[in-house]
PDB file of C-alpha atoms in Angstrom:
ATOM      1  CA  MET A   1     102.975 111.985  86.616  1.00 74.00           C
ATOM      2  CA  TYR A   2     100.126 112.255  89.154  1.00 81.00           C
ATOM      3  CA  PHE A   3      98.171 109.534  87.333  1.00 89.00           C
ATOM      4  CA  ARG A   4     101.164 107.193  87.488  1.00 90.00           C
ATOM      5  CA  LYS A   5     101.772 107.862  91.165  1.00 93.00           C
ATOM      6  CA  SER A   6      98.073 107.358  91.897  1.00 95.00           C
ATOM      7  CA  ILE A   7      98.185 103.936  90.227  1.00 96.00           C
ATOM      8  CA  ILE A   8     101.225 103.058  92.340  1.00 96.00           C
ATOM      9  CA  ALA A   9      99.419 104.251  95.479  1.00 96.00           C
ATOM     10  CA  ILE A  10      96.133 102.433  94.800  1.00 97.00           C
ATOM     11  CA  THR A  11      97.766  99.154  93.793  1.00 97.00           C
ATOM     12  CA  GLY A  12     100.155  99.448  96.719  1.00 96.00           C
ATOM     13  CA  LEU A  13      97.311  99.831  99.207  1.00 97.00           C
ATOM     14  CA  PHE A  14      95.553  96.817  97.698  1.00 97.00           C
ATOM     15  CA  LEU A  15      98.752  94.774  98.042  1.00 97.00           C
ATOM     16  CA  CYS A  16      99.036  95.903 101.674  1.00 97.00           C
ATOM     17  CA  LEU A  17      95.572  94.459 102.335  1.00 97.00           C
ATOM     18  CA  PHE A  18      96.540  91.247 100.578  1.00 97.00           C
ATOM     19  CA  LEU A  19      99.624  90.876 102.792  1.00 97.00           C
ATOM     20  CA  ILE A  20      97.441  90.974 105.919  1.00 97.00           C
ATOM     21  CA  VAL A  21      95.351  88.072 104.589  1.00 96.00           C
ATOM     22  CA  HIS A  22      98.451  86.219 103.423  1.00 96.00           C
ATOM     23  CA  LEU A  23     100.177  86.563 106.798  1.00 97.00           C
ATOM     24  CA  SER A  24      97.031  85.339 108.548  1.00 96.00           C
ATOM     25  CA  ALA A  25      97.093  82.207 106.386  1.00 95.00           C
ATOM     26  CA  ASN A  26     100.822  81.672 106.939  1.00 96.00           C
ATOM     27  CA  SER A  27     100.273  81.849 110.683  1.00 97.00           C
ATOM     28  CA  ILE A  28      98.580  78.437 110.423  1.00 97.00           C
ATOM     29  CA  LEU A  29     102.032  76.989 109.719  1.00 96.00           C
ATOM     30  CA  VAL A  30     103.224  77.588 113.271  1.00 96.00           C
ATOM     31  CA  LEU A  31     100.532  75.271 114.686  1.00 96.00           C
ATOM     32  CA  PRO A  32     101.386  71.617 115.436  1.00 95.00           C
ATOM     33  CA  GLN A  33     101.887  69.733 112.173  1.00 92.00           C
ATOM     34  CA  GLU A  34      98.918  67.400 112.651  1.00 90.00           C
ATOM     35  CA  VAL A  35      96.629  70.437 112.946  1.00 94.00           C
ATOM     36  CA  ALA A  36      98.376  72.806 110.533  1.00 96.00           C
ATOM     37  CA  ARG A  37      98.426  70.412 107.585  1.00 95.00           C
ATOM     38  CA  GLY A  38      94.676  69.885 107.407  1.00 95.00           C
ATOM     39  CA  LEU A  39      93.813  73.541 108.037  1.00 96.00           C
ATOM     40  CA  TYR A  40      96.365  74.894 105.567  1.00 96.00           C
ATOM     41  CA  ASN A  41      95.413  72.501 102.783  1.00 96.00           C
ATOM     42  CA  SER A  42      91.692  73.039 103.340  1.00 95.00           C
ATOM     43  CA  TYR A  43      92.199  76.812 103.308  1.00 94.00           C
ATOM     44  CA  SER A  44      94.252  76.598 100.096  1.00 94.00           C
ATOM     45  CA  THR A  45      91.607  74.440  98.413  1.00 93.00           C
ATOM     46  CA  THR A  46      88.872  76.926  99.348  1.00 92.00           C
ATOM     47  CA  LEU A  47      90.865  79.767  97.805  1.00 90.00           C
ATOM     48  CA  ARG A  48      91.516  77.892  94.571  1.00 87.00           C
ATOM     49  CA  GLU A  49      87.886  76.819  94.119  1.00 90.00           C
ATOM     50  CA  SER A  50      86.118  80.050  95.112  1.00 94.00           C
ATOM     51  CA  PRO A  51      84.938  82.107  92.068  1.00 94.00           C
ATOM     52  CA  PHE A  52      85.190  85.299  94.134  1.00 94.00           C
ATOM     53  CA  ILE A  53      88.769  84.547  95.189  1.00 92.00           C
ATOM     54  CA  LYS A  54      89.675  83.791  91.570  1.00 91.00           C
ATOM     55  CA  ILE A  55      88.524  87.291  90.610  1.00 95.00           C
ATOM     56  CA  VAL A  56      90.497  88.779  93.507  1.00 95.00           C
ATOM     57  CA  ALA A  57      93.534  86.770  92.390  1.00 93.00           C
ATOM     58  CA  TYR A  58      93.380  88.286  88.892  1.00 94.00           C
ATOM     59  CA  ILE A  59      93.099  91.742  90.447  1.00 96.00           C
ATOM     60  CA  LEU A  60      96.126  90.871  92.583  1.00 95.00           C
ATOM     61  CA  TYR A  61      98.203  89.800  89.573  1.00 94.00           C
ATOM     62  CA  LEU A  62      97.186  92.947  87.688  1.00 97.00           C
ATOM     63  CA  SER A  63      98.028  95.092  90.720  1.00 97.00           C
ATOM     64  CA  ILE A  64     101.517  93.611  90.963  1.00 96.00           C
ATOM     65  CA  VAL A  65     102.175  94.173  87.256  1.00 96.00           C
ATOM     66  CA  LEU A  66     100.861  97.762  87.277  1.00 96.00           C
ATOM     67  CA  HIS A  67     102.665  98.583  90.516  1.00 96.00           C
ATOM     68  CA  VAL A  68     105.989  97.359  89.137  1.00 95.00           C
ATOM     69  CA  ILE A  69     105.630  98.981  85.708  1.00 95.00           C
ATOM     70  CA  TYR A  70     104.530 102.412  86.923  1.00 94.00           C
ATOM     71  CA  ALA A  71     107.025 102.413  89.796  1.00 92.00           C
ATOM     72  CA  LEU A  72     109.780 101.672  87.289  1.00 91.00           C
ATOM     73  CA  VAL A  73     108.603 104.466  84.967  1.00 91.00           C
ATOM     74  CA  VAL A  74     108.416 107.004  87.814  1.00 89.00           C
ATOM     75  CA  THR A  75     111.829 105.979  89.165  1.00 85.00           C
ATOM     76  CA  VAL A  76     113.484 106.313  85.745  1.00 85.00           C
ATOM     77  CA  ASN A  77     111.839 109.693  85.106  1.00 84.00           C
ATOM     78  CA  ASN A  78     112.904 110.976  88.528  1.00 77.00           C
ATOM     79  CA  ARG A  79     116.505 109.975  87.892  1.00 77.00           C
ATOM     80  CA  LYS A  80     116.461 111.687  84.507  1.00 77.00           C
ATOM     81  CA  ALA A  81     115.046 114.843  86.083  1.00 73.00           C
ATOM     82  CA  LYS A  82     117.793 114.894  88.728  1.00 68.00           C
ATOM     83  CA  ARG A  83     120.482 114.553  86.079  1.00 66.00           C
ATOM     84  CA  LYS A  84     118.990 117.554  84.267  1.00 66.00           C
ATOM     85  CA  GLY A  85     119.185 119.629  87.430  1.00 57.00           C
ATOM     86  CA  TYR A  86     115.539 119.679  88.473  1.00 50.00           C
ATOM     87  CA  ALA A  87     116.147 117.946  91.787  1.00 48.00           C
ATOM     88  CA  VAL A  88     115.129 119.712  94.974  1.00 49.00           C
ATOM     89  CA  ASN A  89     118.082 121.376  96.674  1.00 49.00           C
ATOM     90  CA  ARG A  90     119.668 119.457  99.526  1.00 53.00           C
ATOM     91  CA  PHE A  91     117.577 116.420  98.524  1.00 48.00           C
ATOM     92  CA  ARG A  92     119.695 113.935 100.441  1.00 53.00           C
ATOM     93  CA  GLU A  93     119.591 116.025 103.607  1.00 51.00           C
ATOM     94  CA  ASN A  94     115.797 116.347 103.457  1.00 53.00           C
ATOM     95  CA  SER A  95     114.821 112.774 102.664  1.00 67.00           C
ATOM     96  CA  SER A  96     115.399 109.411 104.313  1.00 79.00           C
ATOM     97  CA  TRP A  97     117.575 106.644 102.931  1.00 80.00           C
ATOM     98  CA  THR A  98     114.427 104.602 102.370  1.00 81.00           C
ATOM     99  CA  SER A  99     112.744 107.280 100.241  1.00 79.00           C
ATOM    100  CA  GLN A 100     115.932 107.727  98.196  1.00 80.00           C
ATOM    101  CA  ASN A 101     116.174 103.988  97.534  1.00 82.00           C
ATOM    102  CA  MET A 102     112.563 102.890  97.044  1.00 87.00           C
ATOM    103  CA  GLY A 103     113.469 101.719  93.554  1.00 83.00           C
ATOM    104  CA  LEU A 104     116.244  99.483  94.863  1.00 87.00           C
ATOM    105  CA  LEU A 105     114.018  98.152  97.635  1.00 92.00           C
ATOM    106  CA  GLY A 106     111.263  97.515  95.106  1.00 91.00           C
ATOM    107  CA  ILE A 107     113.600  95.534  92.853  1.00 92.00           C
ATOM    108  CA  THR A 108     114.691  93.442  95.841  1.00 95.00           C
ATOM    109  CA  VAL A 109     111.074  92.736  96.770  1.00 95.00           C
ATOM    110  CA  LEU A 110     110.325  91.887  93.129  1.00 94.00           C
ATOM    111  CA  LEU A 111     113.204  89.387  93.153  1.00 95.00           C
ATOM    112  CA  PHE A 112     111.662  87.752  96.214  1.00 95.00           C
ATOM    113  CA  ILE A 113     108.226  87.606  94.562  1.00 95.00           C
ATOM    114  CA  VAL A 114     109.649  85.929  91.456  1.00 94.00           C
ATOM    115  CA  VAL A 115     111.481  83.276  93.501  1.00 94.00           C
ATOM    116  CA  HIS A 116     108.448  82.810  95.739  1.00 92.00           C
ATOM    117  CA  LEU A 117     106.083  82.348  92.793  1.00 91.00           C
ATOM    118  CA  ALA A 118     108.484  79.938  91.116  1.00 92.00           C
ATOM    119  CA  ASN A 119     108.537  77.728  94.209  1.00 91.00           C
ATOM    120  CA  PHE A 120     104.839  77.867  95.102  1.00 89.00           C
ATOM    121  CA  TRP A 121     102.504  79.329  92.489  1.00 85.00           C
ATOM    122  CA  ALA A 122     104.201  77.729  89.465  1.00 88.00           C
ATOM    123  CA  ARG A 123     104.160  74.273  91.054  1.00 87.00           C
ATOM    124  CA  ILE A 124     100.670  74.394  92.526  1.00 86.00           C
ATOM    125  CA  LYS A 125      98.820  76.527  89.963  1.00 83.00           C
ATOM    126  CA  LEU A 126     100.661  75.622  86.761  1.00 81.00           C
ATOM    127  CA  GLY A 127     101.865  72.129  87.643  1.00 80.00           C
ATOM    128  CA  LEU A 128     105.457  72.969  86.742  1.00 82.00           C
ATOM    129  CA  GLY A 129     108.374  71.129  88.319  1.00 79.00           C
ATOM    130  CA  GLU A 130     107.991  68.318  90.832  1.00 81.00           C
ATOM    131  CA  GLY A 131     104.408  67.109  91.202  1.00 83.00           C
ATOM    132  CA  VAL A 132     102.336  67.957  94.274  1.00 88.00           C
ATOM    133  CA  GLY A 133     100.460  65.091  95.917  1.00 91.00           C
ATOM    134  CA  LEU A 134      97.237  64.958  97.916  1.00 91.00           C
ATOM    135  CA  ASP A 135      96.752  64.743 101.663  1.00 91.00           C
ATOM    136  CA  SER A 136      94.511  62.211 103.441  1.00 87.00           C
ATOM    137  CA  GLU A 137      91.445  64.416 102.810  1.00 90.00           C
ATOM    138  CA  GLY A 138      92.077  64.597  99.075  1.00 91.00           C
ATOM    139  CA  HIS A 139      93.305  68.194  99.123  1.00 92.00           C
ATOM    140  CA  VAL A 140      96.372  69.288  97.201  1.00 93.00           C
ATOM    141  CA  ASP A 141      99.146  69.046  99.785  1.00 95.00           C
ATOM    142  CA  VAL A 142     100.281  72.678  99.738  1.00 95.00           C
ATOM    143  CA  TYR A 143     101.431  72.284 103.333  1.00 96.00           C
ATOM    144  CA  LYS A 144     103.985  69.649 102.316  1.00 94.00           C
ATOM    145  CA  VAL A 145     105.379  71.950  99.613  1.00 93.00           C
ATOM    146  CA  THR A 146     105.665  74.825 102.073  1.00 95.00           C
ATOM    147  CA  TYR A 147     107.045  72.705 104.911  1.00 95.00           C
ATOM    148  CA  SER A 148     109.672  71.128 102.631  1.00 94.00           C
ATOM    149  CA  LEU A 149     110.900  74.510 101.430  1.00 94.00           C
ATOM    150  CA  PHE A 150     111.061  75.811 104.980  1.00 96.00           C
ATOM    151  CA  GLN A 151     113.314  72.872 105.861  1.00 96.00           C
ATOM    152  CA  ASN A 152     115.874  74.238 103.400  1.00 96.00           C
ATOM    153  CA  SER A 153     118.200  76.475 105.420  1.00 97.00           C
ATOM    154  CA  TYR A 154     119.252  78.505 102.354  1.00 96.00           C
ATOM    155  CA  TYR A 155     115.669  79.220 101.362  1.00 96.00           C
ATOM    156  CA  VAL A 156     114.723  80.134 104.938  1.00 97.00           C
ATOM    157  CA  LEU A 157     117.697  82.516 105.128  1.00 97.00           C
ATOM    158  CA  PHE A 158     116.800  84.065 101.768  1.00 97.00           C
ATOM    159  CA  TYR A 159     113.103  84.341 102.685  1.00 97.00           C
ATOM    160  CA  SER A 160     113.646  85.829 106.141  1.00 97.00           C
ATOM    161  CA  LEU A 161     116.387  88.298 105.191  1.00 97.00           C
ATOM    162  CA  LEU A 162     114.384  89.723 102.310  1.00 97.00           C
ATOM    163  CA  MET A 163     111.626  90.635 104.732  1.00 97.00           C
ATOM    164  CA  ILE A 164     113.875  93.513 105.853  1.00 97.00           C
ATOM    165  CA  PRO A 165     113.679  95.396 102.515  1.00 96.00           C
ATOM    166  CA  LEU A 166     109.984  94.460 102.342  1.00 97.00           C
ATOM    167  CA  GLY A 167     109.387  96.129 105.704  1.00 97.00           C
ATOM    168  CA  LEU A 168     111.284  99.277 104.659  1.00 96.00           C
ATOM    169  CA  HIS A 169     109.388  99.398 101.362  1.00 96.00           C
ATOM    170  CA  LEU A 170     106.039  99.005 103.115  1.00 97.00           C
ATOM    171  CA  TYR A 171     106.839 101.638 105.753  1.00 96.00           C
ATOM    172  CA  HIS A 172     107.643 104.383 103.279  1.00 93.00           C
ATOM    173  CA  GLY A 173     105.169 103.197 100.651  1.00 94.00           C
ATOM    174  CA  LEU A 174     102.145 103.153 102.948  1.00 95.00           C
ATOM    175  CA  LYS A 175     102.804 106.704 104.139  1.00 91.00           C
ATOM    176  CA  SER A 176     103.453 107.958 100.636  1.00 93.00           C
ATOM    177  CA  ALA A 177     100.358 106.298  99.183  1.00 94.00           C
ATOM    178  CA  PHE A 178      97.965 108.298 101.351  1.00 92.00           C
ATOM    179  CA  MET A 179      99.846 111.536 100.656  1.00 91.00           C
ATOM    180  CA  THR A 180      99.749 110.849  96.906  1.00 92.00           C
ATOM    181  CA  LEU A 181      95.978 110.413  97.145  1.00 91.00           C
ATOM    182  CA  GLY A 182      95.612 113.802  98.853  1.00 89.00           C
ATOM    183  CA  PHE A 183      95.839 113.064 102.581  1.00 84.00           C
ATOM    184  CA  TYR A 184      97.794 115.975 104.120  1.00 82.00           C
ATOM    185  CA  HIS A 185      96.274 116.425 107.579  1.00 82.00           C
ATOM    186  CA  LYS A 186      99.250 117.359 109.779  1.00 82.00           C
ATOM    187  CA  LYS A 187      98.252 115.391 112.878  1.00 89.00           C
ATOM    188  CA  GLY A 188      96.834 112.614 110.721  1.00 88.00           C
ATOM    189  CA  LEU A 189     100.175 112.223 108.939  1.00 88.00           C
ATOM    190  CA  ARG A 190     101.977 111.781 112.251  1.00 92.00           C
ATOM    191  CA  ILE A 191      99.494 109.075 113.233  1.00 94.00           C
ATOM    192  CA  LEU A 192      99.795 107.525 109.786  1.00 93.00           C
ATOM    193  CA  ALA A 193     103.577 107.396 110.127  1.00 93.00           C
ATOM    194  CA  LYS A 194     103.237 105.433 113.372  1.00 96.00           C
ATOM    195  CA  VAL A 195     100.596 103.121 111.888  1.00 96.00           C
ATOM    196  CA  SER A 196     102.817 102.540 108.852  1.00 96.00           C
ATOM    197  CA  LEU A 197     105.762 101.675 111.088  1.00 96.00           C
ATOM    198  CA  ILE A 198     103.684  99.230 113.147  1.00 98.00           C
ATOM    199  CA  TYR A 199     102.167  97.660 110.030  1.00 98.00           C
ATOM    200  CA  ALA A 200     105.530  97.287 108.280  1.00 97.00           C
ATOM    201  CA  GLY A 201     107.087  95.858 111.440  1.00 98.00           C
ATOM    202  CA  ILE A 202     104.330  93.270 111.880  1.00 98.00           C
ATOM    203  CA  MET A 203     104.513  92.224 108.210  1.00 98.00           C
ATOM    204  CA  ALA A 204     108.312  91.977 108.118  1.00 98.00           C
ATOM    205  CA  LEU A 205     108.604  90.213 111.473  1.00 98.00           C
ATOM    206  CA  GLY A 206     105.614  87.962 110.858  1.00 98.00           C
ATOM    207  CA  PHE A 207     106.638  86.764 107.419  1.00 98.00           C
ATOM    208  CA  GLY A 208     110.281  86.590 108.448  1.00 98.00           C
ATOM    209  CA  ILE A 209     109.902  84.543 111.614  1.00 98.00           C
ATOM    210  CA  ILE A 210     107.390  81.941 110.394  1.00 98.00           C
ATOM    211  CA  PRO A 211     109.919  80.094 108.159  1.00 97.00           C
ATOM    212  CA  ILE A 212     112.375  80.034 111.073  1.00 97.00           C
ATOM    213  CA  ILE A 213     109.756  78.574 113.415  1.00 97.00           C
ATOM    214  CA  VAL A 214     108.804  75.925 110.845  1.00 96.00           C
ATOM    215  CA  PHE A 215     112.484  75.106 110.246  1.00 97.00           C
ATOM    216  CA  PHE A 216     113.027  74.330 113.923  1.00 94.00           C
ATOM    217  CA  LYS A 217     109.709  72.482 114.462  1.00 82.00           C
TER     218      LYS A 217
END
């Protein structure tokens, strides 16, 4: 069980780092369109053509798969254990709603990832669906794909609302990851809880508000 939880913790921390980079890139979208388009497309081209980034991308895909699989296994095993009577007494009184429902939050986040990949990654990386053109500099026009989706009110609503369960998942997950890996310093845990809250808030608010800003540009 410890091995499984350690895999969840390590992959989760890696994904947390990835989200910081991803949010930084998405922040380009709030710039004026004539500036944002060139920067965003140039940035996307650099990522696709960099050998180092390609390696990181494979690590990212593997991390997502391992995180989902092991989280699912641990969640199922925990539920089986509770049904057999091995649950800690007064579990619900001694744990937060978020900790009790990490599995549900994870499934919701996974749903978002699948939809997100279908609309971006599948079109740009795999060439599925409607073709993606080039901008005036000859770069694949990823900005146009993103901008067009963020002009769809239903997609913006879906995207922004699902940042709420993402934030809750990140808040509890970040704290738990360090504890799983052996970090139990009492004062350090209090600081970590605050850092986790700030991090989760920035990620949820940042990712959630950018589509809204683009929609009203």
